[in-house]
CSV table of C-alpha atoms in Angstrom, one decimal:
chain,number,residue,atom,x,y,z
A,1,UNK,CA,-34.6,-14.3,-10.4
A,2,UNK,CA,-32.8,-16.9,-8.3
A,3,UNK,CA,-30.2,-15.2,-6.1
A,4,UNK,CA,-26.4,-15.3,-7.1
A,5,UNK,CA,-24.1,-17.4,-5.0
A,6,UNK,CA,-22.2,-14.5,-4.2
A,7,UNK,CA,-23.0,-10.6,-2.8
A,8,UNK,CA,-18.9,-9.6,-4.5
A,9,UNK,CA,-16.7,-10.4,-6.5
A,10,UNK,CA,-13.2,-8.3,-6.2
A,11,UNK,CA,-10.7,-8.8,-9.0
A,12,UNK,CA,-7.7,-8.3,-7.7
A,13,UNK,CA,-5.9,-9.6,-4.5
A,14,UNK,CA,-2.6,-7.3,-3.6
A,15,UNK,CA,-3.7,-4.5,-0.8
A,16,UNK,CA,-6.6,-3.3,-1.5
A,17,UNK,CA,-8.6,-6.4,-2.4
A,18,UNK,CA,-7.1,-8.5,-0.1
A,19,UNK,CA,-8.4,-5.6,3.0
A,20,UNK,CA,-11.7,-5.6,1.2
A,21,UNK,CA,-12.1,-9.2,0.8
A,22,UNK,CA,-11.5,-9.6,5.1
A,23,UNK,CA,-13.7,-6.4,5.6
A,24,UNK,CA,-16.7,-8.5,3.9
A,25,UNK,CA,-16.3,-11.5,4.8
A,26,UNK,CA,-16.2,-10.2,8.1
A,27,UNK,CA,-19.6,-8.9,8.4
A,28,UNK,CA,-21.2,-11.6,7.0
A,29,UNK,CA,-20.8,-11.0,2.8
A,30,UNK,CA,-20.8,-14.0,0.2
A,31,UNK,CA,-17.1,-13.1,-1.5
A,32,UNK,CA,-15.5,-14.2,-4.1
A,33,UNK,CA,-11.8,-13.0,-5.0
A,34,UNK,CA,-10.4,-13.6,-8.7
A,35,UNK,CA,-6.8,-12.9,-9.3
A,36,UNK,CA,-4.3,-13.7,-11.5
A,37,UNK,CA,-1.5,-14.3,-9.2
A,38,UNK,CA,0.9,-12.3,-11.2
A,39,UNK,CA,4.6,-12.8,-9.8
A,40,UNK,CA,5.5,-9.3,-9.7
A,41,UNK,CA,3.1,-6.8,-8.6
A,42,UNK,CA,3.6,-3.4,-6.9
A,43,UNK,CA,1.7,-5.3,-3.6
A,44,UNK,CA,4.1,-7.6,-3.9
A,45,UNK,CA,7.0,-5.9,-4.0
A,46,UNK,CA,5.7,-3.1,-1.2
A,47,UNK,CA,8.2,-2.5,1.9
A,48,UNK,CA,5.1,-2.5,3.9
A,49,UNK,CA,6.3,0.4,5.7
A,50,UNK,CA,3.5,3.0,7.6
A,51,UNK,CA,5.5,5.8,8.2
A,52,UNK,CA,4.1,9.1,10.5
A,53,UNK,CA,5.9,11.6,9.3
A,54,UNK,CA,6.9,11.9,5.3
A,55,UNK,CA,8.7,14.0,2.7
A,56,UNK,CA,10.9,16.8,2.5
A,57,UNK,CA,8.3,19.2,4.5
A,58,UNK,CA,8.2,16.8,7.3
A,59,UNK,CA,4.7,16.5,7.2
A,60,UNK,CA,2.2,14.1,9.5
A,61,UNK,CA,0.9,11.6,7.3
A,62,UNK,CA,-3.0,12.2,6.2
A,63,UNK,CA,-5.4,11.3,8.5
A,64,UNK,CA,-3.0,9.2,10.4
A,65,UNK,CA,-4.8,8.7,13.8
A,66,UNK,CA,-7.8,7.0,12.6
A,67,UNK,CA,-5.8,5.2,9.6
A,68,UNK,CA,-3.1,4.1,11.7
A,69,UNK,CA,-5.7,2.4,14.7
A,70,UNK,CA,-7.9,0.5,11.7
A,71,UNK,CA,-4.6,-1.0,10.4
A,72,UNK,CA,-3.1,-2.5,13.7
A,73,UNK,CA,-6.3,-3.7,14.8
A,74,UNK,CA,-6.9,-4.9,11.2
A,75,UNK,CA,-3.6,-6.8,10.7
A,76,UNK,CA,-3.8,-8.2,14.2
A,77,UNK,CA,-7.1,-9.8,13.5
A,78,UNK,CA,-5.6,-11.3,10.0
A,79,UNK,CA,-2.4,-12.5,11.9
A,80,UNK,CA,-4.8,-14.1,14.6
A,81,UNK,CA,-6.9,-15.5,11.5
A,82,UNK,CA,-4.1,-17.1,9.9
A,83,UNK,CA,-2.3,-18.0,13.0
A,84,UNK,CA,0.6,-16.2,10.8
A,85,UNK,CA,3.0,-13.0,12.1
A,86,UNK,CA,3.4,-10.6,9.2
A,87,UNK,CA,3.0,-6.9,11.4
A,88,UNK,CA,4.8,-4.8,13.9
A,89,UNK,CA,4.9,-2.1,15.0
A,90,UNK,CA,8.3,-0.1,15.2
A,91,UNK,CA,9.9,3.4,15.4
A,92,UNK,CA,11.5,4.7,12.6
A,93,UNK,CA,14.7,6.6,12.3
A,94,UNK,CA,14.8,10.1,10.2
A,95,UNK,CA,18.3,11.4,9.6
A,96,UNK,CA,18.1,15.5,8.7
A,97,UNK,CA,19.8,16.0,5.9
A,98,UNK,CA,20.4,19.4,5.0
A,99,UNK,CA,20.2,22.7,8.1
A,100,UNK,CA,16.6,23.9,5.5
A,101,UNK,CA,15.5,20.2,7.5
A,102,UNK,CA,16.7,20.5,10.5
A,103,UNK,CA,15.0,24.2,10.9
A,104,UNK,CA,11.9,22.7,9.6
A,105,UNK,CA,12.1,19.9,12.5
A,106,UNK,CA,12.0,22.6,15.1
A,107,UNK,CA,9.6,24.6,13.6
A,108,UNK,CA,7.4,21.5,13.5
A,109,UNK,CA,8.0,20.7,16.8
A,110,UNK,CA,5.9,23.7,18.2
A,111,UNK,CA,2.8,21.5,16.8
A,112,UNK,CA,1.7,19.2,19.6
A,113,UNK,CA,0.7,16.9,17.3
A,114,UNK,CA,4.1,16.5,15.5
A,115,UNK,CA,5.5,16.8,19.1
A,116,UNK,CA,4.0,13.6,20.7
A,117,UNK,CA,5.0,11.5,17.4
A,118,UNK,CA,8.8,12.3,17.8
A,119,UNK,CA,12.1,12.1,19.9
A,120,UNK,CA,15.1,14.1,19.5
A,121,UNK,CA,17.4,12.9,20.0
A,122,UNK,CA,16.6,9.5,19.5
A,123,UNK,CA,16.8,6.5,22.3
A,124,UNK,CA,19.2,5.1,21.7
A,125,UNK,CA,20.8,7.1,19.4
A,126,UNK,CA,22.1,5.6,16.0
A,127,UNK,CA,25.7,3.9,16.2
A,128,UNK,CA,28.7,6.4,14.6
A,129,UNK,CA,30.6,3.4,13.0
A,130,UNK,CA,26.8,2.6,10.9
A,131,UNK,CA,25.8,6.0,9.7
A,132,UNK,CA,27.2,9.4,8.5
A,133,UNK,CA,26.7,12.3,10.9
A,134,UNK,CA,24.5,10.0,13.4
A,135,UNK,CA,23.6,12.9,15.5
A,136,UNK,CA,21.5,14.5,13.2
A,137,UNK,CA,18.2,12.3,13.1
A,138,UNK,CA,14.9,12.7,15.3
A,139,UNK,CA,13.1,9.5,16.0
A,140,UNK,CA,9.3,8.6,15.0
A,141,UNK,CA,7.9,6.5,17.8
A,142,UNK,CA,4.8,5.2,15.8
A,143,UNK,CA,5.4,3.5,12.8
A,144,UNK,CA,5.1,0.1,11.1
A,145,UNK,CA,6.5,-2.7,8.8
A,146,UNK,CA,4.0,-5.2,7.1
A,147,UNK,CA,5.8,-8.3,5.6
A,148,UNK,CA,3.9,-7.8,2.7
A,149,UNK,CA,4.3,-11.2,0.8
A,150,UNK,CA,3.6,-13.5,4.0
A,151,UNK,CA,0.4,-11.4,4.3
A,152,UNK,CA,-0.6,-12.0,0.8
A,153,UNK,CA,0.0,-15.5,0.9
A,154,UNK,CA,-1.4,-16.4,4.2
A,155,UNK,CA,-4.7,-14.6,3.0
A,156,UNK,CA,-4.4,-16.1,-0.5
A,157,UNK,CA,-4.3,-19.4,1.9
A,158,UNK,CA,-7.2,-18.6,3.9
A,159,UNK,CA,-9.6,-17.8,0.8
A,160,UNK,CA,-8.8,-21.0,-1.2
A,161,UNK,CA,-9.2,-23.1,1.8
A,162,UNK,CA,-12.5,-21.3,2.4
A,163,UNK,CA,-13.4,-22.0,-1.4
A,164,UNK,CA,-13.6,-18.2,-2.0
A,165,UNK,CA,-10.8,-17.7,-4.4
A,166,UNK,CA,-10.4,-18.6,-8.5
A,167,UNK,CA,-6.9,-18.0,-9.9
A,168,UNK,CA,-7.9,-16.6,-13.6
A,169,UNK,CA,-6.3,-13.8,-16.0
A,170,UNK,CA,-9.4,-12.3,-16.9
A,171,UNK,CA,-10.2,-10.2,-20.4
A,172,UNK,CA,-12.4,-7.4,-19.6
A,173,UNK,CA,-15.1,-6.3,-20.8
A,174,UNK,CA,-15.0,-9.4,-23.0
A,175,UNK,CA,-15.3,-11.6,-19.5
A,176,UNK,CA,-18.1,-9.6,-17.9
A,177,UNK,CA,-21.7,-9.5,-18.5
A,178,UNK,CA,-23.9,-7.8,-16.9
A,179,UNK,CA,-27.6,-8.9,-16.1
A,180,UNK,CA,-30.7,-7.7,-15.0
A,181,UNK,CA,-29.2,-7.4,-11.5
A,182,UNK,CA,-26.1,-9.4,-11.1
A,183,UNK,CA,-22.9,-9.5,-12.9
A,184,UNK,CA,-21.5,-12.7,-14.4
A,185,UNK,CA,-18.5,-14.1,-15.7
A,186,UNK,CA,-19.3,-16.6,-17.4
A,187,UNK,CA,-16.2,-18.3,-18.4
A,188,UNK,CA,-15.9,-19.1,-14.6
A,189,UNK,CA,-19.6,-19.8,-14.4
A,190,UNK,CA,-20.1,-17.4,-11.1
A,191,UNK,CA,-22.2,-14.4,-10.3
A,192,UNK,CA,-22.7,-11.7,-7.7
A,193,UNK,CA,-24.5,-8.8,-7.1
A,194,UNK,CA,-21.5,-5.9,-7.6
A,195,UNK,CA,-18.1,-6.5,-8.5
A,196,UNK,CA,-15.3,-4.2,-7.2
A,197,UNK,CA,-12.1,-3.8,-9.1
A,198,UNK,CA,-8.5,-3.6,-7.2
A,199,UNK,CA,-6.6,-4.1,-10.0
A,200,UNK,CA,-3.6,-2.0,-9.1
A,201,UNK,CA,-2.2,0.0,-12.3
A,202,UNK,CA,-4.0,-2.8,-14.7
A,203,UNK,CA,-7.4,-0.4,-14.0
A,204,UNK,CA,-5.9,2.2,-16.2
A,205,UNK,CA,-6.8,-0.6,-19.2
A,206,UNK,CA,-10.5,-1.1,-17.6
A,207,UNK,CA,-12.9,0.2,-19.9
A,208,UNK,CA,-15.3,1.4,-17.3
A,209,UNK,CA,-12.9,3.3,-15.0
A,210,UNK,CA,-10.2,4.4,-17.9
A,211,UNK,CA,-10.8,8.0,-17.6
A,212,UNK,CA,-9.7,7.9,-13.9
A,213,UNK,CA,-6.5,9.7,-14.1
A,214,UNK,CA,-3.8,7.8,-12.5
A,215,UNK,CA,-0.1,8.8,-12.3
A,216,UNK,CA,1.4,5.7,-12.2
A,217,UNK,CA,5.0,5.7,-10.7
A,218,UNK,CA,7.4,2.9,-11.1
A,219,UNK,CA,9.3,2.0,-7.6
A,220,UNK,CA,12.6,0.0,-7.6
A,221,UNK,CA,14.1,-1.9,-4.9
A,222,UNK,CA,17.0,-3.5,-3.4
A,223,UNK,CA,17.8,-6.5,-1.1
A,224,UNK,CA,21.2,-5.8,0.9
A,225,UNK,CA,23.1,-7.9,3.2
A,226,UNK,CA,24.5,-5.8,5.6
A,227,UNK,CA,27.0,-7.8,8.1
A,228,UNK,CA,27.4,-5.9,11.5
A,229,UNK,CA,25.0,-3.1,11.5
A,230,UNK,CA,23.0,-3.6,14.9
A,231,UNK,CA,20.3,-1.0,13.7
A,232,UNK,CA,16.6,-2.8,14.1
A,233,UNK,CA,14.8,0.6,13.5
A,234,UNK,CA,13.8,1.7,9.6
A,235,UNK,CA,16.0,4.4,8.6
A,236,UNK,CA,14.9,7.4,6.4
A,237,UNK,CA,17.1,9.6,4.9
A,238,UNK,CA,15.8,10.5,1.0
A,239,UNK,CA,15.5,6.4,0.4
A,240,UNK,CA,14.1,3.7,3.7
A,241,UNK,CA,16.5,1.2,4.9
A,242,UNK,CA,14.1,-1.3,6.7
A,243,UNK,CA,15.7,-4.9,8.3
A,244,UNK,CA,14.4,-8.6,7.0
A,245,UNK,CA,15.7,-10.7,8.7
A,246,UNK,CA,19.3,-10.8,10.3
A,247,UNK,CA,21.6,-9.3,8.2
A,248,UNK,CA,19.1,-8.7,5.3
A,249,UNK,CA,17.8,-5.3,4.7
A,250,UNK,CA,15.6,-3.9,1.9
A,251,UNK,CA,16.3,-0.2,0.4
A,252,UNK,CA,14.4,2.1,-1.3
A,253,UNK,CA,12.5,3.3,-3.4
A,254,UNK,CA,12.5,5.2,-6.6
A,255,UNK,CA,9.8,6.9,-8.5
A,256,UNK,CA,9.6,6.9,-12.2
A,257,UNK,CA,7.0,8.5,-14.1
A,258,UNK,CA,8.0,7.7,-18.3
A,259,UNK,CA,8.9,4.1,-18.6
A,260,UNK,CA,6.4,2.2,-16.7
A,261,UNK,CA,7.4,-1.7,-16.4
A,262,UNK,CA,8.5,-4.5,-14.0
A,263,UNK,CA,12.5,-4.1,-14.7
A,264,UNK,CA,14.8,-3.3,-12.8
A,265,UNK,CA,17.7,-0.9,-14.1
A,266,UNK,CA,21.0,-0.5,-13.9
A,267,UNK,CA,19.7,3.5,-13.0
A,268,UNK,CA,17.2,2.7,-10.6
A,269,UNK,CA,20.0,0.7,-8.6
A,270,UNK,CA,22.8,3.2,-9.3
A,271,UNK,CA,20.4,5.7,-7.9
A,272,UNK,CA,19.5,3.8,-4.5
A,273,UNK,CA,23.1,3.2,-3.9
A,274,UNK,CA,23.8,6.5,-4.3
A,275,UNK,CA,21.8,7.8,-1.7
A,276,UNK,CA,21.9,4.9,0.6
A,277,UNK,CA,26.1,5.9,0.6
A,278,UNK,CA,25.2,9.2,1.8
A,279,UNK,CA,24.7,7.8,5.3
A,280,UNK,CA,25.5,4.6,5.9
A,281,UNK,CA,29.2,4.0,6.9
A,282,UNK,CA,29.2,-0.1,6.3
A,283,UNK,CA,29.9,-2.0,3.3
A,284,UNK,CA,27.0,-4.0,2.0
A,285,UNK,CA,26.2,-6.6,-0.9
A,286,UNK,CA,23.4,-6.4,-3.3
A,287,UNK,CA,21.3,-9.9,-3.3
A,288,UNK,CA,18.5,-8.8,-5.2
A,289,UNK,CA,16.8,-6.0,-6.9
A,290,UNK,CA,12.7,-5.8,-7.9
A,291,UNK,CA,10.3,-3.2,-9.5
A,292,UNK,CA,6.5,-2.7,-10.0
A,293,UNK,CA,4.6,0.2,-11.0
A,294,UNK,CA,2.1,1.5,-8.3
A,295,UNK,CA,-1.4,3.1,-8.5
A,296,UNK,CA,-1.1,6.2,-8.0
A,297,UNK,CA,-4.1,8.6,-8.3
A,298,UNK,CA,-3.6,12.0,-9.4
A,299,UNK,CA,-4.8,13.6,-6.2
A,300,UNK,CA,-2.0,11.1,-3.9
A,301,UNK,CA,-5.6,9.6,-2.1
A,302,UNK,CA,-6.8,6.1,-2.9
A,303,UNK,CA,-10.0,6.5,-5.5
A,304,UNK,CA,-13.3,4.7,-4.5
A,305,UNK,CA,-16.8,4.2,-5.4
A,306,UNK,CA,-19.2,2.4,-8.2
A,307,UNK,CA,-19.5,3.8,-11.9
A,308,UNK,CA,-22.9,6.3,-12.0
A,309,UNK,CA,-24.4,4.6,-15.4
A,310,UNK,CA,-24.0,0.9,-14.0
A,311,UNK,CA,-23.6,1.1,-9.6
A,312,UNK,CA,-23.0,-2.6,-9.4
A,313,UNK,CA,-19.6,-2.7,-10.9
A,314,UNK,CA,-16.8,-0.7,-8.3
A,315,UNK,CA,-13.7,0.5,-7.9
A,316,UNK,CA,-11.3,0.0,-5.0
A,317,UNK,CA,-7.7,1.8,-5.9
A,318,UNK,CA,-4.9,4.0,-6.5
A,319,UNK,CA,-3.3,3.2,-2.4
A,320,UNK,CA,-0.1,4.3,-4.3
A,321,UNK,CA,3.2,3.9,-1.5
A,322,UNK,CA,0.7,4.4,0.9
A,323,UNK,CA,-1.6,0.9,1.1
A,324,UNK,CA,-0.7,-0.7,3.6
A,325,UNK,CA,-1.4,2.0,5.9
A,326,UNK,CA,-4.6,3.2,4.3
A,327,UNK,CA,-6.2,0.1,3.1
A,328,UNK,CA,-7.7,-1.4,6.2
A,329,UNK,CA,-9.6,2.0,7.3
A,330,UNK,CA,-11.3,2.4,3.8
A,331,UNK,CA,-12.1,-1.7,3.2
A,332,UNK,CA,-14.0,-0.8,5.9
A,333,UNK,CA,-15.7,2.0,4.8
A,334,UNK,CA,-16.8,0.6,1.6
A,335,UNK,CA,-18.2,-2.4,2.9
A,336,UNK,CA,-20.4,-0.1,5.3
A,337,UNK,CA,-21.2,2.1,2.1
A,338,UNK,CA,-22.3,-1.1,0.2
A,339,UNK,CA,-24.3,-1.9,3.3
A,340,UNK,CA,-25.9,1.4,3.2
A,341,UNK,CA,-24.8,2.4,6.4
A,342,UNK,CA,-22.9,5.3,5.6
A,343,UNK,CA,-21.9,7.9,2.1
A,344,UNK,CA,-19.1,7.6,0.3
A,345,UNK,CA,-16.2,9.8,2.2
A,346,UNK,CA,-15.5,12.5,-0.5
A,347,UNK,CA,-11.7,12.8,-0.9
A,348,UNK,CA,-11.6,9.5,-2.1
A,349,UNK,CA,-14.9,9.4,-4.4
A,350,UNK,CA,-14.1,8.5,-7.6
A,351,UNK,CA,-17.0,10.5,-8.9
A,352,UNK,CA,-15.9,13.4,-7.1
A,353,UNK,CA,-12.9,13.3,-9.1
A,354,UNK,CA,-14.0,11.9,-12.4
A,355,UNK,CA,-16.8,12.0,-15.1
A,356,UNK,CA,-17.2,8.1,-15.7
A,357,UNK,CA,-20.6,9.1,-17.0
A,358,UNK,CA,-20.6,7.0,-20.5
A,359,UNK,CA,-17.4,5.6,-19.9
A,360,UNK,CA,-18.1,2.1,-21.1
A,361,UNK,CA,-16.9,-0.4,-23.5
C-alpha cells in the first residue's frame, strides 16, 4: 500500500491541537490540522492565564514545575516562529478574602515550595484608591498570561501558509473511514496514519470517545474599561482581573454545569460584577461580554491516549481552565508516545479512566 501523505491528522485547532500540531511538526511529522474555525470557542475565549497557586485551599497548581518550564519554552519558540508576541510572564496578585484564607496563607507558607512562589506583602503593594482592603493580598511571583486569540491566529497563519491546514465542519463517523492502515476522509480526499481528536466539548458527540465522562462547565466573561487603575499585575480575589491593553481589562470567570451554550446572561454578568465590586474601588464600563463551554474531564486532568479496538484514531482533551498551562508539556508527550519513545503517563490515560472497549459507531 502506497504511503499516506500524512503521519496525523488533528481535528481541532484551539489549545490542545494547536500545541500538538507544533510538537509534530517539530520533530519532523507529516501534519495535517482540520478545523472548523468556529467563532466562539472555549480556546478562544480563554484568559490565557497560568496561575501557581489556585482555589480556596491555596493550593500549588499540579505538576507546576515541569508544566510551567515546557510552556515558556514552548510559547517562546511559537512567538519566535511567527515573529508574533502573544506570552509573558507576570506576577499575580491574590487578595485574602476571608481570616479561614489568610490562616491558610501562613499555614502554607511553612511549605518551601509554596514559600519560594510567594511575597507577602507584595512589591509594590496594591494602590488603596484601586482595591478594597489592599493590605490583605500575598503576591505570586511566577505566573503567566497567553493572548490567546493572537496565538491562535498567528498559528492558524503559519499552518495554511505551510499548506497543512483545511478549514471543514466535519460529520463524524459519517466523514471517517478507516482502512487497512490509514484513516481517510474522503470528502477532503486526504489520509494519515492516526488521527487525534482535540475537539474541545464537541468530543462528547464523538462516537468513539462518547463514554469519556466529561463535566463540561460553561465560563462567562467580561471586557471592562477601567480608566485610572495603574494595576499591571492579574488580580485574584474569587474572579481574575487580568489588563489588555491600556485601560482594557478582562474579568472572570464563571462555572456553569446545567445549561451548557455560547450565551452570555444577564446572570453570568450580574454574578462577575458582583464579585469584581467586592474589591475594586474604581468605576468601570462593560464593553463586551463572551461565553464557551470548556472540556472538562471528570478527574480536573486533561484525558489522552488512542481507542484500544482501533489505536490509530486518538484523543487529545479535556485541558479544562487549565490549557494553556498544561498543553505544551503533554503535546509533547504524545508525540514521543506516538514515536514510541515513551508510555502513556497514567493520570491522563484515557483508558485508565474509561472502558472505550466497543465504543464505536
Amino acid at each position: 500500500m502506497e504511503a499516506p501523505p500524512y503521519d496525523v491528522i488533528i481535528v481541532g485547532q484551539g489549545l490542545a491541537g494547536t500545541a500538538l500540531a507544533w510538537k509534530l511538526r517539530w520533530s519532523g511529522a507529516r501534519v495535517l490540522i482540520v478545523d472548523r474555525n468556529a467563532a466562539e470557542t472555549s480556546s478562544k475565549i480563554a484568559a490565557g492565564l497560568i496561575t501557581p497557586i489556585t482555589g480556596q485551599r491555596l493550593v500549588v497548581s499540579w505538576r507546576l514545575a515541569e508544566l510551567w518550564s515546557a510552556a515558556v519554552a514552548f510559547y517562546r519558540r511559537v512567538e519566535q516562529a511567527t515573529q508574533t508576541k502573544f506570552f509573558r510572564q507576570t506576577p499575580m496578585i491574590r487578595f485574602l478574602a476571608t481570616d479561614v484564607e489568610r490562616s491558610r496563607f501562613f499555614d502554607r507558607t511553612q511549605d518551601l515550595q509554596f514559600h519560594a512562589l510567594v511575597r507577602f506583602p507584595p512589591e509594590p503593594a496594591p494602590r488603596d484608591d484601586e482595591f478594597i482592603d489592599a493590605g490583605s493580598a500575598f503576591e505570586m511571583l511566577l505566573g503567566g498570561q497567553l493572548d490567546v486569540p493572537v496565538y491562535l491566529r498567528s498559528s492558524r497563519a503559519a499552518f495554511l501558509e505551510q499548506d497543512s491546514l483545511l478549514t471543514a465542519d466535519l460529520d463524524f463517523p459519517n466523514d471517517l473511514v478507516l482502512d487497512a492502515e490509514i484513516v481517510r476522509l474522503p470528502r477532503l480526499n486526504v489520509a494519515a496514519r492516526r488521527i487525534v481528536f482535540c475537539q474541545g466539548v464537541d468530543a462528547m458527540s464523538n462516537p468513539w470517545f462518547r463514554k469519556v465522562q466529561f463535566k463540561p462547565a460553561k465560563g462567562e466573561l467580561l471586557t471592562l474599561k477601567i480608566p485610572g487603575l495603574h494595576e499591571t499585575r492579574i488580580v485574584h480575589r474569587g474572579i481574575w482581573l487580568a489588563r489588555i491593553e491600556g485601560d482594557h481589562y478582562r474579568a472572570g470567570a464563571t462555572y456553569e454545569w446545567r445549561r451548557l451554550d455560547h450565551s452570555a446572561t444577564p446572570e453570568g454578568r450580574a454574578e462577575i460584577e458582583s464579585r469584581l465590586q467586592e474589591f475594586l474601588r474604581l468605576p468601570y464600563q462593560v464593553v463586551d461580554h463572551t461565553a464557551a463551554v470548556r472540556p472538562i474531564h471528570r478527574n480536573q486532568y486533561p484525558v489522552a491516549g488512542f481507542h484500544p479496538d482501533e489505536p490509530r484514531l486518538g484523543l487529545f482533551n479535556g485541558l479544562g481552565s487549565k490549557g494553556v498551562l498544561q498543553a505544551p508539556y503533554f503535546a509533547h508527550h504524545l508525540v514521543r508516545v506516538l514515536a514510541g519513545e515513551e508510555l502513556l503517563d497514567a493520570e491522563i490515560d484515557v483508558n485508565s479512566k474509561t472502558d472505550l472497549r466497543g465504543c464505536r459507531p
